[in-house]
Amino acid sequence: MAKTIVTGIKPTGIAHIGNYFGAIKPAIELSNKEDYNCFYFIADYHALTTVKNKQELKENSFKIACIWLACGLDPNKVTLYRQSDVPQVCELSWILSCITAKGFMNRAHAYKNIVEKNKEIGSEEDDGVNMGLFNYPILMASDIVLLNSNYVPVGKDQLQHIEIARDMVKIFNKTFGNSLIMPSAITEKEQAIILGTDGQKMSKSYGNIIPIICESNQLQKLISKIVTDSSLPNQPKNTNCTIFNLYKLFANEQEIMSFETEFKKGISWAEAKKILFEKMDSFLEPIRQKYLFYFNNPQIVEEILLKGAQKVRPIAEETITRVKKAVGLK
Ligand code: ADP
Ligand code: TRP
């Protein structure tokens, strides 16, 4: 039987090159393989843990849907939907939270990091933590389990969340009898962390992103800001740098080899940035065009999302009924 794949992206900001290579591209590639049933969603309930502005949440959700479609998601192959259109996920989340030890959630990375930061600056441990954020991994486990997911493609930073989901399935099945499918993570073996303009991990939280969708001149400006070492024109340059690593993502073998030769010969940073800009700009141009199409046709996007939700709800209903029977609510 075809395996089920589920993954989600939070609509919390502007999607960037790190999201593209770390999450979007691998998920779309998987959907092009024949033997998978793919369900990709916009994790808007998850975004609500941090976004507190209704316009912003709506816009971000719509833009993330446009990004998925612009990057090549084929709605005939992938069921694309909005998490909040399938409210059964919240019902499941409550039931799973009743078999989850609080101490277990204390150890989840996202929560632990906030607590540690608060301690460092002498604030209350739980400052800025809402219950949605604390329960985040339980809702994520519910997303996965609700659709009987076998595989979950994620970036390495999400592996702990998948481990948590697996532990919940184990506990549930042990307590109530085998009713839930055990999911496994799929991560790209070779997937490097993509670096931002300042040389640390590209992330919305660090203000160092290169968006997937931006005007050519903005792209050029961002590339010109990439931090380089102080080697002068004509001096050989180290290829272990942000410019070269970004170039590798967009170029073919041949192009990478000749860029490497230029580095050895001592290309100037200005020239290297120009070559990187041209490569990225031509790669991103068709994505921009497709994005504009969907952005200007919101009714098409909405229709795709509603159709997606219609496909997902009966599966969700089946799981919830099975789970309620297993625990004695039905
Ligand atoms: P951000 O750090 O910008 O908030 P998210 O946490 O929303 O990004 O990540 C969404 C997805 O994109 C995750 O699957 C994550 O693994 C992937 N991702 C994010 N940043 C990077 C990066 N710099 N390199 C590779 N993958 C990334
Ligand atoms: N937590 C994921 C992220 O921050 C998003 C997400 C929510 C997700 N639910 C999921 C990913 C279910 C995979 C499966 O990127």
CSV table of C-alpha atoms and ligand atoms in Angstrom, one decimal, residues 10 12 16 18-19 22-23 154-158 191-194 201-205, ligand 1:
chain,number,residue,atom,x,y,z
A,10,LYS,CA,4.4,27.4,10.1
A,12,THR,CA,5.3,32.9,10.8
A,16,HIS,CA,13.6,32.0,2.8
A,18,GLY,CA,16.9,27.9,4.1
A,19,ASN,CA,13.2,26.9,4.1
A,22,GLY,CA,15.7,22.5,4.0
A,23,ALA,CA,12.0,21.8,3.7
A,154,VAL,CA,11.6,17.6,8.2
A,155,GLY,CA,14.8,19.6,8.7
A,156,LYS,CA,17.2,18.2,11.3
A,157,ASP,CA,16.0,20.8,13.8
A,158,GLN,CA,12.6,19.1,13.9
A,191,GLN,CA,21.3,18.5,3.9
A,192,ALA,CA,23.6,21.2,5.3
A,193,ILE,CA,22.3,24.1,7.4
A,194,ILE,CA,22.0,27.0,5.0
A,201,LYS,CA,22.2,29.7,10.3
A,202,MET,CA,19.7,31.5,8.0
A,203,SER,CA,16.6,32.1,10.2
A,204,LYS,CA,13.7,34.5,10.5
A,205,SER,CA,14.8,34.9,14.1
B,1,ADP,P1,13.1,29.7,10.8
B,1,ADP,O1,14.4,29.3,11.5
B,1,ADP,O2,13.5,30.8,9.8
B,1,ADP,O3,12.1,30.2,11.8
B,1,ADP,P2,11.4,27.5,10.5
B,1,ADP,O4,11.7,27.0,11.9
B,1,ADP,O5,10.1,28.0,10.2
B,1,ADP,O6,12.6,28.5,10.1
B,1,ADP,O7,11.7,26.2,9.5
B,1,ADP,C1,10.8,25.7,8.6
B,1,ADP,C2,11.6,24.5,7.9
B,1,ADP,O8,12.7,25.0,7.2
B,1,ADP,C3,12.1,23.5,8.9
B,1,ADP,O9,11.8,22.2,8.4
B,1,ADP,C4,13.6,23.7,8.9
B,1,ADP,O10,14.3,22.5,9.1
B,1,ADP,C5,13.9,24.3,7.6
B,1,ADP,N1,15.0,25.3,7.7
B,1,ADP,C6,14.9,26.5,8.3
B,1,ADP,N2,16.0,27.2,8.3
B,1,ADP,C7,16.9,26.4,7.6
B,1,ADP,C8,18.3,26.6,7.3
B,1,ADP,N3,19.0,27.7,7.5
B,1,ADP,N4,18.9,25.5,6.6
B,1,ADP,C9,18.2,24.4,6.3
B,1,ADP,N5,16.9,24.2,6.6
B,1,ADP,C10,16.2,25.2,7.3
